[in-house]
XYZ file of C-alpha atoms in Angstrom:
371
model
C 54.873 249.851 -107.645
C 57.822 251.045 -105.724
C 59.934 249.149 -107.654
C 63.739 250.311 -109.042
C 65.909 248.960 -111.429
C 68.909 251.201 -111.364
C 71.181 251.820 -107.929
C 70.854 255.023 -106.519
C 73.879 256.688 -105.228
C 73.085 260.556 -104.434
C 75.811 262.661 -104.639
C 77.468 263.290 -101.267
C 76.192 259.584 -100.220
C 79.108 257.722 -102.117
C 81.037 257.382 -98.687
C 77.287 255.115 -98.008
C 77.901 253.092 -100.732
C 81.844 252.531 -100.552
C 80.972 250.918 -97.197
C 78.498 248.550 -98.330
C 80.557 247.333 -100.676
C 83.124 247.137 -98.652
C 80.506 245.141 -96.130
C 79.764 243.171 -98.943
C 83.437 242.190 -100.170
C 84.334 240.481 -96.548
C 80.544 238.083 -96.908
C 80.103 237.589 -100.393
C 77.540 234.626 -100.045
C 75.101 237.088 -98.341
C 72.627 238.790 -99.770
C 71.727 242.430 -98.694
C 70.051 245.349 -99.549
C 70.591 249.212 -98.090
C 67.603 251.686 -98.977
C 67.579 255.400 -97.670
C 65.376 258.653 -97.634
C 66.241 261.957 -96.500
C 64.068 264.428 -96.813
C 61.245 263.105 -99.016
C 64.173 261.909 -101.383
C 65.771 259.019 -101.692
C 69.477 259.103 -101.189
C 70.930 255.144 -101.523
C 69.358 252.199 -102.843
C 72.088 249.314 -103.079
C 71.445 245.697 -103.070
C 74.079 242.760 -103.664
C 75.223 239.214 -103.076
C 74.405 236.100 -105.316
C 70.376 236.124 -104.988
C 69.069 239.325 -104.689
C 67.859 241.833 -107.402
C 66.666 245.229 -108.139
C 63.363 243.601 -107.218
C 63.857 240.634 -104.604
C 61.744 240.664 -101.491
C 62.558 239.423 -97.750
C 60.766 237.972 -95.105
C 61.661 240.624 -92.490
C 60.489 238.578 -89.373
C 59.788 241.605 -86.631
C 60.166 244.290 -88.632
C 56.680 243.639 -89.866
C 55.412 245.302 -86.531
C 57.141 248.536 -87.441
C 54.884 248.091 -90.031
C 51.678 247.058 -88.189
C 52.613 250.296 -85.644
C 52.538 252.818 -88.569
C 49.015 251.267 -89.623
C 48.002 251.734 -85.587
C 49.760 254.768 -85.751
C 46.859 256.220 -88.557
C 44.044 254.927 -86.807
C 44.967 256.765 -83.671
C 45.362 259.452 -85.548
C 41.703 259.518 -87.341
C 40.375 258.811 -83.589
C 39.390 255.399 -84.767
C 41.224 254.062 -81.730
C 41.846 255.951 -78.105
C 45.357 254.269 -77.012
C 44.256 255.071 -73.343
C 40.909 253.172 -73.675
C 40.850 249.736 -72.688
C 41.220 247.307 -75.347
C 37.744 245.817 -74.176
C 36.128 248.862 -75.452
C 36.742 247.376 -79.071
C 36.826 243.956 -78.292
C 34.712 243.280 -75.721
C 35.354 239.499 -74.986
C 39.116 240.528 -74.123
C 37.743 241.416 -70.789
C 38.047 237.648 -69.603
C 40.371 236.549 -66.733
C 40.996 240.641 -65.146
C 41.751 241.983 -68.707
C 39.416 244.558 -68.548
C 41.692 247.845 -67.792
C 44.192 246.657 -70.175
C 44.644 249.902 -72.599
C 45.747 249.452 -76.418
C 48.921 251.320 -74.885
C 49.848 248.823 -72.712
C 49.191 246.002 -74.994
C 50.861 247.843 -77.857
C 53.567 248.296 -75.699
C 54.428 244.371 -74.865
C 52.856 244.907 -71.020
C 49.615 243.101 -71.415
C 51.371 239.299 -70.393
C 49.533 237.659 -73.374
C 52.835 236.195 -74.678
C 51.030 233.070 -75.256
C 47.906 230.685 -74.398
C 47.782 227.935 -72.056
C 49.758 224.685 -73.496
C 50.810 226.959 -76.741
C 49.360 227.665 -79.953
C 49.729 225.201 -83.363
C 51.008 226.871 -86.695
C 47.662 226.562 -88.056
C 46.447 228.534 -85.289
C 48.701 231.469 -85.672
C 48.424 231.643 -89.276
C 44.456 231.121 -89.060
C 43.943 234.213 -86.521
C 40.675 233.489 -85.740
C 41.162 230.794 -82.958
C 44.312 232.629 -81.520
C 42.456 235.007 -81.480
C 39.460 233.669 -79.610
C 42.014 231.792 -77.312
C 43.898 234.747 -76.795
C 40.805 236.937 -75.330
C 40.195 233.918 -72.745
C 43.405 233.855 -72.011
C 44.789 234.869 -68.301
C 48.143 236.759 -68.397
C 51.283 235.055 -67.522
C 52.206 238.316 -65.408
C 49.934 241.068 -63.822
C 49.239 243.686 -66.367
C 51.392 246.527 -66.032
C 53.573 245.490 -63.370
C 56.404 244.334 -66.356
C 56.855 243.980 -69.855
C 57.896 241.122 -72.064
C 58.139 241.226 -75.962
C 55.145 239.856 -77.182
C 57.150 237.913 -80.201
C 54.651 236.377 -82.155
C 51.197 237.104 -80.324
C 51.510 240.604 -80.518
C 50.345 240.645 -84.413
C 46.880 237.986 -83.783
C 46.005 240.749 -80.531
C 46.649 243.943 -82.737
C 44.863 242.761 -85.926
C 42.035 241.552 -83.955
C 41.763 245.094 -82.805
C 42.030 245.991 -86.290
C 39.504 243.494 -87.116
C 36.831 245.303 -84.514
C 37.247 248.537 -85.729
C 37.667 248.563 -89.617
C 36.670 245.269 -90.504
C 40.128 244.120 -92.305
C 42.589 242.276 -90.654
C 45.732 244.832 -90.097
C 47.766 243.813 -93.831
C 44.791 244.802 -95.714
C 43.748 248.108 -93.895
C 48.269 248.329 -94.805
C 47.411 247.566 -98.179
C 44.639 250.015 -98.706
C 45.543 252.759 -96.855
C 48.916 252.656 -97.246
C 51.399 250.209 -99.290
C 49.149 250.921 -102.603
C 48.313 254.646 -102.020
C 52.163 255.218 -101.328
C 53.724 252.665 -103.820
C 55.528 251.159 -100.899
C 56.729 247.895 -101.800
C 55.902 246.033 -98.477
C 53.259 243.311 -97.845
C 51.425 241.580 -94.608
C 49.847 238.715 -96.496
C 52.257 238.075 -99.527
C 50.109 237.857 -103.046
C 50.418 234.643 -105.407
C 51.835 237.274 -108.294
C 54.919 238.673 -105.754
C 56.214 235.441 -105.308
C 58.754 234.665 -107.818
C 60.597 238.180 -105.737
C 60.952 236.214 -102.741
C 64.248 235.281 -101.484
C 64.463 232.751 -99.417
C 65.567 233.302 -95.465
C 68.312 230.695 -93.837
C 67.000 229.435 -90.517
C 67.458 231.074 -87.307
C 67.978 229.540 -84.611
C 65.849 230.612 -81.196
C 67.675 228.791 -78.767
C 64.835 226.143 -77.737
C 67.186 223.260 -77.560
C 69.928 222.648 -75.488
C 71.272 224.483 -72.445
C 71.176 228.376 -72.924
C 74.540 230.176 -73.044
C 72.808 232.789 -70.786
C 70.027 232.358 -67.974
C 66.200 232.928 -70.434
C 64.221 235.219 -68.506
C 61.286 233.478 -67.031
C 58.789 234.039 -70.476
C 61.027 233.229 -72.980
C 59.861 229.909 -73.812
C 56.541 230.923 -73.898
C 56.255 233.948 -76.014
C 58.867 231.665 -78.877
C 56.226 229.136 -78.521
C 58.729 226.475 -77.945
C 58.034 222.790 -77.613
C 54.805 223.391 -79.238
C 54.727 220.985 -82.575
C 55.201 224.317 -84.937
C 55.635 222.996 -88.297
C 59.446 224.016 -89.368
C 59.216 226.432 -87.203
C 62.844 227.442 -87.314
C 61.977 228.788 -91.216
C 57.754 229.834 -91.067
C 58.923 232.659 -94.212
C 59.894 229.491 -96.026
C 56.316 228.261 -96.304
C 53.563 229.561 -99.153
C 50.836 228.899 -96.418
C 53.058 231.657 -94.052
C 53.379 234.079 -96.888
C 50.040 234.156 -97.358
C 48.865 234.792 -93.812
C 49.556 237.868 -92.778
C 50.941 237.673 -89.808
C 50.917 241.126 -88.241
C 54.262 240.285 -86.009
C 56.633 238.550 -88.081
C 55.199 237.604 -91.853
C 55.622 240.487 -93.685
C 57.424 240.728 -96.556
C 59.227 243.578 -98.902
C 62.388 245.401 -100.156
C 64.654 247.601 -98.482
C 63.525 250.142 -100.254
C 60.056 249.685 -99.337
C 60.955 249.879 -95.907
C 62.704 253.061 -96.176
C 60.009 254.111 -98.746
C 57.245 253.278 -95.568
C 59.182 255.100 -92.991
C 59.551 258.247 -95.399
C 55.994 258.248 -96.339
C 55.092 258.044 -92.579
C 57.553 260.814 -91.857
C 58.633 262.919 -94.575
C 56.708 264.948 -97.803
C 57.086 262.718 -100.876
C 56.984 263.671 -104.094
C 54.966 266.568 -103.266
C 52.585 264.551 -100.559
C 52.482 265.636 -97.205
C 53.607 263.490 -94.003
C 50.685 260.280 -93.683
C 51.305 261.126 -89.467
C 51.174 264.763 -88.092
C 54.211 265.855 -86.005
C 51.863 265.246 -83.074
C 51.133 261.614 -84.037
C 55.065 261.194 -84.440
C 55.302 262.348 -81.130
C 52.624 260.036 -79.524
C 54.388 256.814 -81.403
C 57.717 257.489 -80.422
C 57.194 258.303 -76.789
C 58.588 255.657 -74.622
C 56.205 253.523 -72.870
C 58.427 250.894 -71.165
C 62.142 250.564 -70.303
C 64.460 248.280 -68.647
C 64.067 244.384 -67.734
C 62.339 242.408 -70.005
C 60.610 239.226 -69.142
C 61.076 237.620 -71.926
C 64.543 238.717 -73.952
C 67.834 238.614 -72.137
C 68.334 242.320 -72.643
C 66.844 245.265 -71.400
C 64.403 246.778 -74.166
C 62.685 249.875 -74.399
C 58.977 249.871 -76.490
C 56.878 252.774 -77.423
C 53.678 251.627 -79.225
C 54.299 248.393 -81.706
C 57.937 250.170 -82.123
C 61.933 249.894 -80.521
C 63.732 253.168 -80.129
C 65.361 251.298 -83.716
C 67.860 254.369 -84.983
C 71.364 253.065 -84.069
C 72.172 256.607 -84.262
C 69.967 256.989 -81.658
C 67.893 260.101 -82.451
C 65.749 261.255 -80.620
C 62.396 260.327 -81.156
C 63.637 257.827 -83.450
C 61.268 254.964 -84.228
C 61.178 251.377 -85.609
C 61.763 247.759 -85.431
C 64.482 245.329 -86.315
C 63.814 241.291 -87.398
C 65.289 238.513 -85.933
C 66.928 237.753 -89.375
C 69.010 240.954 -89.637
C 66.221 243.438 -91.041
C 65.753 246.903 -89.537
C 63.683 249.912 -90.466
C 63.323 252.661 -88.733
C 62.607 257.105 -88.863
C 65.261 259.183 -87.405
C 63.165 262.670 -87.430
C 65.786 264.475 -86.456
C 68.024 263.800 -89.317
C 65.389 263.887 -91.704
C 66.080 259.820 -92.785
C 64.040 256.765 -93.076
C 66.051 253.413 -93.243
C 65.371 250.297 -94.745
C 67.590 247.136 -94.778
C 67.002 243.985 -95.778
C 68.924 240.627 -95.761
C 68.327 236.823 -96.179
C 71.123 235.761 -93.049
C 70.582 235.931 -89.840
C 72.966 237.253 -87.407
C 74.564 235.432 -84.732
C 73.465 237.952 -82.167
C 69.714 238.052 -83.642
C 68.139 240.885 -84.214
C 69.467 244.157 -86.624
C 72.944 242.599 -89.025
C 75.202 244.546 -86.799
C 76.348 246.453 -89.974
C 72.850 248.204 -89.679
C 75.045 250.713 -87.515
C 78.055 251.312 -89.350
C 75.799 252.091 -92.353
C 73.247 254.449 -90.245
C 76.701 256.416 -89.040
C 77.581 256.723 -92.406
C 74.419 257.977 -93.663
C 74.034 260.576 -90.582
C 77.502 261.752 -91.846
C 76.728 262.085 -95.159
C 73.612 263.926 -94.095
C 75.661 266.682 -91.905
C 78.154 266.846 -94.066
């Protein structure tokens, strides 16, 4: 499903592929892999460095709720879900503590202040759901509703497949699973299976900065939403654990190939091998519009969020969409250019976030595109 064995270099991409391996020649111990659509087709499909394979797989950290936003994305879309009702409508105990007019906008859009729960949450917690969940739905924000925003790292995927949960009774990876990774042969997973396993390559740490003095001044949430000095077994490496894997953590456990990314974004985007666009130009629209920009209570950077996605084209399209991973993934739609992007890699950067050759490579492949 999805899978390739042979590169793909399409002619007028080579310039694409002389830069990876350029990339590739100055880091030789890291593994990577580029994947790229344009217009329904794909254009570059590349993969190197000591582990990976035609058909390795990558825990992509955040990228996952690019993932989990094309999922929302489709039940907006069937009216399933209103993203200006309140999230209460569907879940109707996450009216506790003045959550009431929260809208599945604003918590989509990292501005509900649910970047944690009173005294933190235990690893069997956040992979269970259900009691992060529950907690989660008592919980009182840690800043008024509206008034900020502040990237909901890791509780953004419990809140968003609990909504899931209320209104198709599957937990957001298998509503991705049956509606869209199987359908579309797109070679992504939230909740690995036993049989994909032997793919997986394994992620070196990151590390989140919980110990030791900062080198910058953390915004006032930060420790919160990482869920620092909570006892998180190996925390630093949760894709490193079967029991992870298995989870399907809607914010950071998801798991595929570069070219499943790109594959996903096309799908979502593009007509593919003869199938129309899974979201209407309308419901493109409505996901990439900008919902929040500027100061962010919990990152040291400004960010800008739409629904469950980042602005993510480093080529900066407009009405791009996407998400990067804190271990160097990013996947993203550039509509305008007519390309979905999908990179994968097992080494973090030291910047977190996108490997910073993410944008050299999406340069190249707008060049090659309007060439």
């Amino acid at each position: 499903m999805g899978m390739g064995g042979a590169e793909i270099v399409r002619p007028g991409f080579e310039p694409v592929r002389a830069l990876f391996m350029e990339i590739a020649a100055t880091r030789p111990q890291v593994n990577a892999a580029l994947a790229a659509y344009v217009d329904g087709a794909p254009v570059v499909d590349l993969w190197t460095g000591p582990a990976y394979r035609a058909d390795s797989i990558q825990g992509v950290y955040s990228a996952t709720k690019g993932a989990a936003g094309i999922a929302l994305a489709l039940l907006i879309q069937r009216g399933l879900v209103d993203p200006d009702a309140p999230v209460a409508d569907y879940w109707p105990e996450f009216a506790a503590a003045g959550k009431d007019t929260i809208t599945v906008r604003g918590l989509a859009s990292h501005q509900a202040g649910l970047v944690n729960v009173d005294g933190g949450f235990t690893f069997d917690e956040f992979t269970g759901h259900t009691r992060l969940a529950e907690r989660l739905a008592a919980q009182r924000p840690f800043w008024e509703p509206g008034t900020g925003h502040g990237y909901h790292a890791l509780t953004i995927g419990t809140l968003v497949s609990e909504l899931f949960l209320r209104v198709t009774g599957q937990p957001v990876g298998e509503f991705f699973r049956r509606e869209i990774a199987e359908p579309y042969g797109v070679d992504f997973f939230i909740g690995l299976p036993e049989r994909e396993e032997p793919r997986v390559v394994p992620s070196l740490p990151i590390d989140i900065g919980g110990d030791g003095p900062a080198p910058f001044e953390l915004p006032p949430f930060f420790r919160q939403a990482m869920n620092i000095g909570v006892e998180f077994e190996e925390g630093s490496n949760l894709p490193g654990l079967r029991s992870f894997r298995a989870a399907g953590v809607a914010s950071i456990g998801g798991f595929g190939s570069a070219r499943g990314l790109a594959r996903l974004y096309a799908v979502a985007t593009q007509e593919v091998e003869g199938r129309p666009p899974l979201l209407t130009p309308e419901t493109l629209a409505a996901v990439a519009e900008v919902q929040v920009s500027g100061a962010d209570l919990v990152l040291p950077f400004p960010t800008t969020y739409s629904m469950l996605f980042e602005p993510a084209a480093p080529t900066a399209g407009r009405g791009s969409f996407g998400h990067s991973g804190a271990n160097g993934a990013l996947a993203y739609a550039d509509p305008d250019l007519g390309l979905a992007f999908g990179y994968t890699t097992d080494t973090p950067s030291s910047v977190g976030g996108a490997d910073p050759v993410t944008a050299d490579l999406s340069h190249a492949l707008a060049a090659a595109i309007r060439s």
